[in-house]
Coordinates of C-alpha atoms in Angstrom, one line a residue:
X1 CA 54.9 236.0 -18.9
X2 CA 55.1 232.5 -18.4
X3 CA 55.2 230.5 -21.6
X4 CA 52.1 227.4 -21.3
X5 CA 52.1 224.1 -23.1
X6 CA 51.3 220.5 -23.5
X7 CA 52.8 218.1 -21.1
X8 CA 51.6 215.8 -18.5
X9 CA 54.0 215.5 -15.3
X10 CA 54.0 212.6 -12.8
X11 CA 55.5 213.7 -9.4
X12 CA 56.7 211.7 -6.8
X13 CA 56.0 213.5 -3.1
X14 CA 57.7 210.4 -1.3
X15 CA 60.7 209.9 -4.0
X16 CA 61.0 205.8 -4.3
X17 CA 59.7 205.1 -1.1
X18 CA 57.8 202.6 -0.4
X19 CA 56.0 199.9 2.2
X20 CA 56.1 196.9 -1.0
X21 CA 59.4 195.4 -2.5
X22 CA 57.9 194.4 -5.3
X23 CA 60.8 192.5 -7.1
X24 CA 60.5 194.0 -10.8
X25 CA 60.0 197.5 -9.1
X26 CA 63.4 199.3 -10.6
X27 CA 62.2 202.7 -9.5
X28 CA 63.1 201.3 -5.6
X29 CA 66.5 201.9 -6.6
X30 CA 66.6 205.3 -7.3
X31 CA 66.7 206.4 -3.6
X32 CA 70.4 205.5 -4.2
X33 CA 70.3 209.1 -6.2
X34 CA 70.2 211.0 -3.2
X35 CA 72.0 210.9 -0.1
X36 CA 70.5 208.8 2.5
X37 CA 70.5 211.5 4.7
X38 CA 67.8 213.3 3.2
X39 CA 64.2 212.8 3.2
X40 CA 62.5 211.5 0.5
X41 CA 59.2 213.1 1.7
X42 CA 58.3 216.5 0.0
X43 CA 58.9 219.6 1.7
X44 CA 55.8 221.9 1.5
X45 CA 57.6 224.7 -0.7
X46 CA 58.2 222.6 -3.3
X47 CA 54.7 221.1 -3.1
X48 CA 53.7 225.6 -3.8
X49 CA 56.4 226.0 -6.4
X50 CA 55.1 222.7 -7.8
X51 CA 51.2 223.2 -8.2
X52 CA 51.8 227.6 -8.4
X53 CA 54.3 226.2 -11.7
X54 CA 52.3 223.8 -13.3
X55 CA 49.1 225.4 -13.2
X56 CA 51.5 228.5 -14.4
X57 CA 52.2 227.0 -17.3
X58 CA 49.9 224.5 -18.9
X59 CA 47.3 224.7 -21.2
X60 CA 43.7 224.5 -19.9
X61 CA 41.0 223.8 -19.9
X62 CA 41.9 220.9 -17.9
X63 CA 45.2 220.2 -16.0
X64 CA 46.4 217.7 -14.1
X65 CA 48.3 217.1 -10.5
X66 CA 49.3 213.4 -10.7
X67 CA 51.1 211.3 -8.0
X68 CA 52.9 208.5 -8.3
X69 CA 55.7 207.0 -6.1
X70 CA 57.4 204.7 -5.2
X71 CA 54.1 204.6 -2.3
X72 CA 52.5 208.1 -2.6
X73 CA 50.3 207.6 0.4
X74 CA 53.3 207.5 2.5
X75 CA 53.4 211.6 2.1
X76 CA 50.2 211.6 4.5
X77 CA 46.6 212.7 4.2
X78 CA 47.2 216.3 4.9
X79 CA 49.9 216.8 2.3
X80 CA 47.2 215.7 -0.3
X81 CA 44.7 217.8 1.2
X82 CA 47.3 220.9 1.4
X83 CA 48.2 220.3 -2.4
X84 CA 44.1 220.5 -3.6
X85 CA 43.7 223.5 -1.5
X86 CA 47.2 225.2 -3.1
X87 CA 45.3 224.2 -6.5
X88 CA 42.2 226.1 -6.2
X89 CA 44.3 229.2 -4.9
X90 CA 46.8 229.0 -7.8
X91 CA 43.9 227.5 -10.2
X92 CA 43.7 230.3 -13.4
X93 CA 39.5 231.3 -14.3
X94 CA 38.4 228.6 -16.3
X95 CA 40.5 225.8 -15.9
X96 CA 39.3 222.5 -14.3
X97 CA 42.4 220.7 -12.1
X98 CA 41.8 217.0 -12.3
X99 CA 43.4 214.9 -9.1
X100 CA 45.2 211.3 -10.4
X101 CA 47.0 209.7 -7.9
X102 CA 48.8 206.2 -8.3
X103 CA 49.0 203.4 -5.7
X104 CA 49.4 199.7 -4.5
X105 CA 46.4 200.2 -2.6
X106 CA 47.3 198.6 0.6
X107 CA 47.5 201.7 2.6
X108 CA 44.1 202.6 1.5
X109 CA 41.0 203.2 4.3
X110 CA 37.6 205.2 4.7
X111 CA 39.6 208.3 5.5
X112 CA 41.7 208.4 2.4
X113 CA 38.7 206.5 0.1
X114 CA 36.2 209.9 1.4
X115 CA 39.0 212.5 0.3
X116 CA 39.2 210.8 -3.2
X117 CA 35.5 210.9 -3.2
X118 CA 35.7 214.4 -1.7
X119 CA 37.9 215.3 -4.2
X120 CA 37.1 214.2 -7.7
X121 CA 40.4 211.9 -7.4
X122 CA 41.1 209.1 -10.1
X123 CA 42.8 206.3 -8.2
X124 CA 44.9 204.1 -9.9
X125 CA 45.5 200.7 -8.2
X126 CA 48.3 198.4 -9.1
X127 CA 47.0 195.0 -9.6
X128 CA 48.6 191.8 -11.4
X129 CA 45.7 189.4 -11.2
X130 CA 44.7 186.7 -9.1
X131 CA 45.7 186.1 -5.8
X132 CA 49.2 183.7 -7.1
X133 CA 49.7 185.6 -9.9
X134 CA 49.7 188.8 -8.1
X135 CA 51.7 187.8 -4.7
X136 CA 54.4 186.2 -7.4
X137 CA 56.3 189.5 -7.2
X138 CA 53.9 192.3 -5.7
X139 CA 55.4 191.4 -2.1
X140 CA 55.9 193.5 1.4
X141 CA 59.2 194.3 2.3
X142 CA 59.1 190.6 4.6
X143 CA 58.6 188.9 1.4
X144 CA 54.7 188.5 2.2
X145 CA 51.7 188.2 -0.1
X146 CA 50.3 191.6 -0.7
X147 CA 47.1 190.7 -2.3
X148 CA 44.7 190.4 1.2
X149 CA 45.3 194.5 2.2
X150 CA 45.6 195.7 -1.6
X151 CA 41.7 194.1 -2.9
X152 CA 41.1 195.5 0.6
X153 CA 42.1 198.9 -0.6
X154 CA 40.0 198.2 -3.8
X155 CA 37.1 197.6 -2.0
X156 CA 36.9 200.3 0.0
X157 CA 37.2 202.6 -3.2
X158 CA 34.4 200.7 -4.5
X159 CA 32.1 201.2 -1.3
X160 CA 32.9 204.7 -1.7
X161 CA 31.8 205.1 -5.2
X162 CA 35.7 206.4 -6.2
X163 CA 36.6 206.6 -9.7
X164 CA 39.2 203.6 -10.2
X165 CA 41.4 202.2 -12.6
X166 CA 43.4 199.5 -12.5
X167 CA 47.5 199.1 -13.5
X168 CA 48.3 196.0 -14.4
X169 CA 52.2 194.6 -14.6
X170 CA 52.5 191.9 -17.4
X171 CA 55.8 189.8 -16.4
X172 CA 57.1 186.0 -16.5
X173 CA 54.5 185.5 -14.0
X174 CA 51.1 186.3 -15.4
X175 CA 51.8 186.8 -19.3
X176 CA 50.4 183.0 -20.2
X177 CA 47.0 183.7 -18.2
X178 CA 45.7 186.7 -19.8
X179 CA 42.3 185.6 -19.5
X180 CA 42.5 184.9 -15.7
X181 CA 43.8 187.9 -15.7
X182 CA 41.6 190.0 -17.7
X183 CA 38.2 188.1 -16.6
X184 CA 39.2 188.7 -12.3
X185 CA 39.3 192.8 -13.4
X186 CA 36.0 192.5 -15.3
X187 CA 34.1 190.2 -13.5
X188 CA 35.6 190.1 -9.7
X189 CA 36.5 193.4 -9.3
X190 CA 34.0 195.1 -11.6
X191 CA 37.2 197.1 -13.0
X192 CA 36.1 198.9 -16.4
X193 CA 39.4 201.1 -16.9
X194 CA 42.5 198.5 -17.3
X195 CA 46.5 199.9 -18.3
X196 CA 48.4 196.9 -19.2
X197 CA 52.4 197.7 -18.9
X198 CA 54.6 195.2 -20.1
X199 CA 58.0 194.6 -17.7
X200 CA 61.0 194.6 -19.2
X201 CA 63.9 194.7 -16.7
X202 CA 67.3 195.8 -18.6
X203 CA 70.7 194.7 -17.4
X204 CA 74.1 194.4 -18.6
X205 CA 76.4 191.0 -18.4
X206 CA 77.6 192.7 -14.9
X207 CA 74.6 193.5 -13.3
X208 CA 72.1 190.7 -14.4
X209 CA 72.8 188.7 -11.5
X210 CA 72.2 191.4 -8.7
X211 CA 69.0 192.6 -10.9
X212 CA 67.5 189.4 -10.9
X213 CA 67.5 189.4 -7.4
X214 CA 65.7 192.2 -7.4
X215 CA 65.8 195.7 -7.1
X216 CA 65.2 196.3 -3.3
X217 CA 67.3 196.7 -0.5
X218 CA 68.6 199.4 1.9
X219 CA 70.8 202.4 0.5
X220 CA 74.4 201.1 0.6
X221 CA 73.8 197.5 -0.7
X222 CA 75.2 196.1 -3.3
X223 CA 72.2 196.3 -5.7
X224 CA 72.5 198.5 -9.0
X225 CA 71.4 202.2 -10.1
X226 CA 68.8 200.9 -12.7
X227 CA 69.3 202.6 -16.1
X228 CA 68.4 202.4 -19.3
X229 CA 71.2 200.2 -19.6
X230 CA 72.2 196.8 -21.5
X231 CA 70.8 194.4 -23.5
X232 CA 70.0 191.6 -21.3
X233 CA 67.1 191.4 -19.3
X234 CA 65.7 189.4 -16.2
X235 CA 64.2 186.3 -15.6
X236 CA 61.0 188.4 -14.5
X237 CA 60.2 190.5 -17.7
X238 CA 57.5 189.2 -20.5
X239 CA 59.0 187.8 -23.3
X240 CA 58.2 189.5 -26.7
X241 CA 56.0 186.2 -28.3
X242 CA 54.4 186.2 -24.5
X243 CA 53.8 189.7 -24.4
X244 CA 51.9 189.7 -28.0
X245 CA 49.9 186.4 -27.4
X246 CA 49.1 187.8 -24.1
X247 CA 47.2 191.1 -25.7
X248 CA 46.0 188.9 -28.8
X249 CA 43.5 186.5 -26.2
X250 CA 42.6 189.8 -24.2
X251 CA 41.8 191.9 -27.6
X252 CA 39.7 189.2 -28.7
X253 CA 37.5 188.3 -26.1
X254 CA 36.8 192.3 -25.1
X255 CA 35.8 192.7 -29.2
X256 CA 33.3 190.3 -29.2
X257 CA 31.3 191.4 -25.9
X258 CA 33.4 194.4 -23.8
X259 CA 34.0 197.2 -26.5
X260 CA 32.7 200.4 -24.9
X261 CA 31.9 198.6 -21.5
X262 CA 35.9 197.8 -20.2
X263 CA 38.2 200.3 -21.2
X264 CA 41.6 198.7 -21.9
X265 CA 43.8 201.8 -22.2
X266 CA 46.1 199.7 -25.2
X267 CA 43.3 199.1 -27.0
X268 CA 41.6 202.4 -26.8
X269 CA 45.5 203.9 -27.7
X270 CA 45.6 201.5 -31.1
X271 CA 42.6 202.6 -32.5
X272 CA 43.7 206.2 -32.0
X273 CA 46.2 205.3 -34.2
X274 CA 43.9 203.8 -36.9
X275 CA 42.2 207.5 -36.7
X276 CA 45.4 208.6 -37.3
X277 CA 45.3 209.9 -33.5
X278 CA 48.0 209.3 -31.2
X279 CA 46.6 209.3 -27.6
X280 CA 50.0 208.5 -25.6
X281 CA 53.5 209.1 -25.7
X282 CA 54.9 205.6 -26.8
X283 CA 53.4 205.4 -29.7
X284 CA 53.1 208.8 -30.7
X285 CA 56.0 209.4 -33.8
X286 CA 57.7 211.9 -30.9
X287 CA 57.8 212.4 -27.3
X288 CA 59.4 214.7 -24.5
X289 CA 55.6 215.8 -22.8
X290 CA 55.3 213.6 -20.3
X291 CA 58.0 214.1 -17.2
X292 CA 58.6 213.6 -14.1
X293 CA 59.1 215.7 -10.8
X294 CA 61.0 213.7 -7.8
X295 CA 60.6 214.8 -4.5
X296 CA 63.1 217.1 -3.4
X297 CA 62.0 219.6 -7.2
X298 CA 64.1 217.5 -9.7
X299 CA 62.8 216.9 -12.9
X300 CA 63.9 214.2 -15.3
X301 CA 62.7 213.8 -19.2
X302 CA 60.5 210.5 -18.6
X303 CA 59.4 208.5 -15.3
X304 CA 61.5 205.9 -17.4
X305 CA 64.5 208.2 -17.4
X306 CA 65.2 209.3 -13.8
X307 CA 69.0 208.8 -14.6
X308 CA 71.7 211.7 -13.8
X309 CA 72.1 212.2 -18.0
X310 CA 67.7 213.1 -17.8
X311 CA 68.0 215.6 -15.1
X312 CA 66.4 218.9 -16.6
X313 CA 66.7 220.8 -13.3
X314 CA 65.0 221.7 -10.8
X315 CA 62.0 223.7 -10.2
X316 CA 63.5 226.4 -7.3
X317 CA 66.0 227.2 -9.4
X318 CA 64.7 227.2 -12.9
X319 CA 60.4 227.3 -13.5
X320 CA 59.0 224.2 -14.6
X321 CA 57.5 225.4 -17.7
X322 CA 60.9 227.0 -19.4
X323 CA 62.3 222.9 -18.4
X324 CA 59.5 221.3 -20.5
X325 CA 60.5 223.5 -23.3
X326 CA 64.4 223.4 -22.8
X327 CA 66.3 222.2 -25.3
X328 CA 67.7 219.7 -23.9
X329 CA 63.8 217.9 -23.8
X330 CA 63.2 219.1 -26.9
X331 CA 66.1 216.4 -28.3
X332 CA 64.8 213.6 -26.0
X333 CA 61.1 213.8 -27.8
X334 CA 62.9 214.1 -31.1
X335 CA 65.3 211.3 -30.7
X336 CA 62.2 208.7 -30.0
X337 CA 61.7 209.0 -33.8
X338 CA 65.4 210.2 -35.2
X339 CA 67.0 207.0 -33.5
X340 CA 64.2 204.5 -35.3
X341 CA 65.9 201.8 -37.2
X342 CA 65.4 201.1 -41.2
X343 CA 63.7 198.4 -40.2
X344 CA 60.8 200.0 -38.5
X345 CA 60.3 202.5 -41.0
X346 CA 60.1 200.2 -43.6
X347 CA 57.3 198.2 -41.0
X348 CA 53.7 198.3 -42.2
X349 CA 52.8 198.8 -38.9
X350 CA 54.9 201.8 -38.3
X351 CA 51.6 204.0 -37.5
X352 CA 50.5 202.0 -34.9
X353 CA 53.7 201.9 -32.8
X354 CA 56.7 204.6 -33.9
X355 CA 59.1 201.8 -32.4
X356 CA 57.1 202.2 -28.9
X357 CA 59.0 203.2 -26.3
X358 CA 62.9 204.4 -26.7
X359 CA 63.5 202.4 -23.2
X360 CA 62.6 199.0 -24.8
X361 CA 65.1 199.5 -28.1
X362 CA 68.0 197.4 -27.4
X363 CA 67.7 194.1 -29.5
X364 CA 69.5 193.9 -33.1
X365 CA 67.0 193.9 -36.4
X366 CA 66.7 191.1 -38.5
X367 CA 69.0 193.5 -41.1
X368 CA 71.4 193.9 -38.0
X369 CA 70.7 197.2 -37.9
X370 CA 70.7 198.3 -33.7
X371 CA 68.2 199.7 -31.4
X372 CA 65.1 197.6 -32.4
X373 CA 62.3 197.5 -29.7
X374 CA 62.3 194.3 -27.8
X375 CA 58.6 193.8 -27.8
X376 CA 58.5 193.9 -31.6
X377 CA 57.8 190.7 -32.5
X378 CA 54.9 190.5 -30.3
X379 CA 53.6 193.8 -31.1
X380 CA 53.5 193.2 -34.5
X381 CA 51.9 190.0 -34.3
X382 CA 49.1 192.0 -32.2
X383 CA 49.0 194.8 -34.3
X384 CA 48.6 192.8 -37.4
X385 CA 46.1 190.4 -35.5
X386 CA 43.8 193.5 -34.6
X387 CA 43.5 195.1 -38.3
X388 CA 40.8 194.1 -39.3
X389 CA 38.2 194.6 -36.8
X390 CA 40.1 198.7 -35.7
X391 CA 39.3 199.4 -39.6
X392 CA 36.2 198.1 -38.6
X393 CA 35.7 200.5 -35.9
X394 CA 37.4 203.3 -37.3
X395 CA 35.2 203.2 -40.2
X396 CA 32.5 203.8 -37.7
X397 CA 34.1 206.9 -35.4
X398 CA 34.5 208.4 -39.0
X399 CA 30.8 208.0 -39.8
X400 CA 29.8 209.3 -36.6
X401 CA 28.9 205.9 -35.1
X402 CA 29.9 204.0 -31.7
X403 CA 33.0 201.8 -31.9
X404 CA 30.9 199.3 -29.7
X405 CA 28.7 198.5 -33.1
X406 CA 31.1 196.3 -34.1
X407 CA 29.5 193.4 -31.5
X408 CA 26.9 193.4 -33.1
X409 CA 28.3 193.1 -36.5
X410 CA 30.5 190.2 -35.8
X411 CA 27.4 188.6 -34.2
X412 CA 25.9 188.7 -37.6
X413 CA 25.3 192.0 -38.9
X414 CA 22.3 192.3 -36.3
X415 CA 23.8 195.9 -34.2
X416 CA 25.0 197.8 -37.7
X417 CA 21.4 200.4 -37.3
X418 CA 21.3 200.3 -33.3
X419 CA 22.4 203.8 -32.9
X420 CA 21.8 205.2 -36.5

């Protein structure tokens, strides 16, 4: 019998591949992991040991097949609609499959928007903001803007009536216009469900030149294998300060007049933590349940760890559900907390982060003590910004209320009995 659990897998069916070169991308370089030879386009018996595995093994009642790339749309229409028809055969009684798929959007017509719709898909479109801030690094593989063919691809989701989200890269760019930022997804593109993922491009002293180049380029070239690696980083990735003033002017423009209208997933994931909840990975005290499946069946303990050292296995040799619970993952969620620094657990906002994620923990602590997250400064100065008002709103949740009250009571005290 096949033991179930808790994960959450991202799967690549076209490996890195993929029609952008978007400069910070460092997933681009991990075609250089398998020989150029082979296809990074996935065969369809892995697609069936994929979906017959996962559904195999994971808890219902909901379960979810979740694409991501490099380009996913590369893999073709028909793969996609081969995969949803291998998930109602394999689908247990009782269990709902949701269908996630992650893109840049440019590849995106009334064909591929009426098979999301079709579907029940939840597209995710990667997005960085206005037309400059975007086309800064989110460029083709000629160097040209991107930003013309990818709100393109937004709109026709929209004209489709398509669940979207956007995914929105904070780098050197971008991070000292939040509110250009944030206001063109509310109020030009009408986007209510916004992920907010800081870049932070490590390097050592003898690859920082090549990485700030970029991480594209033909197999063969002289660019680097990135890894979780070094203590320098690029000239593209959000500096800490920057990275926490950047969430400080979003956070408090969407608490005066967006709460419960735009869903800004770091937001939503901080006041879990006030409830004592913790709603993803990075700042959950432990990790390990959320992988990711390459191509050719390879699976790896993180989408931030495709590295040789992360490979579980793969799943036509060994079933997917006995990798999730190896041992060997088991130790990578363990060491997210194990490896925190006196430092942190001395921080009083320890709940709210557990050191956030083990990729980012390469700086030296003010006690010298190593391994502190390089974003700390700036999430502590948001975490400590936002107390006040997630007490507020936890206090509510707790009483049964709607965190969106909270409007009213900063407006002066007028929403407290709206919804009593």
């Amino acid at each position: 019998m096949t033991a179930k659990s808790a994960y959450h897998l991202l799967t690549k069916p076209a490996g890195a591949a993929c029609n952008l070169s978007c400069a910070y991308c460092f997933f681009l370089s991990k075609e250089q992991l398998y020989p150029a030879r082979e296809s990074p386009l996935m065969r369809d018996d892995v697609l069936e040991a994929y979906i017959r595995q996962l559904l195999a093994s994971s808890f219902g009642p909901e379960v979810e097949v979740a694409w991501q790339g490099g380009e996913p749309m590369l893999r073709g229409i028909d793969f996609f609609r081969r995969s949803v028809a291998l998930a109602n055969k394999y689908r247990p009684p009782g269990t709902r499959v949701l269908h996630t798929i992650q893109t840049n959007g440019t590849l995106i017509d009334d064909e591929w928007a009426k098979f999301f719709k079709q579907n029940g898909y939840l597209v995710g479109v990667s997005i960085d903001g206005p037309r400059a801030l975007h086309d800064a690094y989110r460029v083709t593989k000629g160097a040209e803007a991107s930003f013309d063919d990818v709100i393109r691809g937004w709109n026709c989701l929209q004209k489709h009536k398509v669940d979207a989200n956007v995914l929105c890269t904070v780098h050197a760019a971008n991070a000292n216009h939040p509110l250009d930022v944030y206001r063109f997804f509310r109020d030009e593109l009408d986007a209510r469900y916004i992920q907010l993922i800081p870049i932070v491009e490590r390097a050592t002293p003898e690859t920082i030149a090549l990485a700030n180049r970029g991480w594209g380029g033909p197999k063969g070239s002289d660019r680097p294998l990135y890894a979780q690696t070094g203590n320098l980083v690029t000239n593209r990735s959000v500096k800490a300060d920057q990275f926490g003033k950047f969430l400080i002017a979003i956070f408090d423009e969407w608490v005066k007049r967006d709460v419960g209208k735009a869903f800004v997933v770091t937001f939503d994931v901080a006041l879990g933590s006030w409830l004592g909840q913790y709603n993803s990975c990075i700042v959950s005290p432990t990790c390990g349940a959320s992988l990711v499946m390459e191509h050719n069946g390879d699976v790896y303990s993180c989408d931030h760890y495709v590295e040789p050292d992360h490979r579980l296995g793969n799943v036509r040799q060994t079933p997917l559900g006995e990798l999730v619970l190896s041992e060997k993952q088991r130790r990578f969620g363990e060491a997210k907390y194990a490896t925190l620094p006196q430092y942190c657990r001395g921080c009083p906002v320890l709940f709210a982060c557990y050191g956030e994620c083990p990729r980012n923990r390469f700086i030296t602590a003010p006690t010298g003590e190593e391994g502190l997250n390089y974003l700390c400064e700036g999430y502590k100065a948001f975490y400590q910004h936002i107390d006040k008002p997630m007490r507020i709103m936890a206090d509510l949740v707790r009483r049964g209320r709607f965190a969106d009250e909270i409007m009213g009571l900063q407006a002066g005290g007028q929403g407290a009995e709206r919804r009593s």
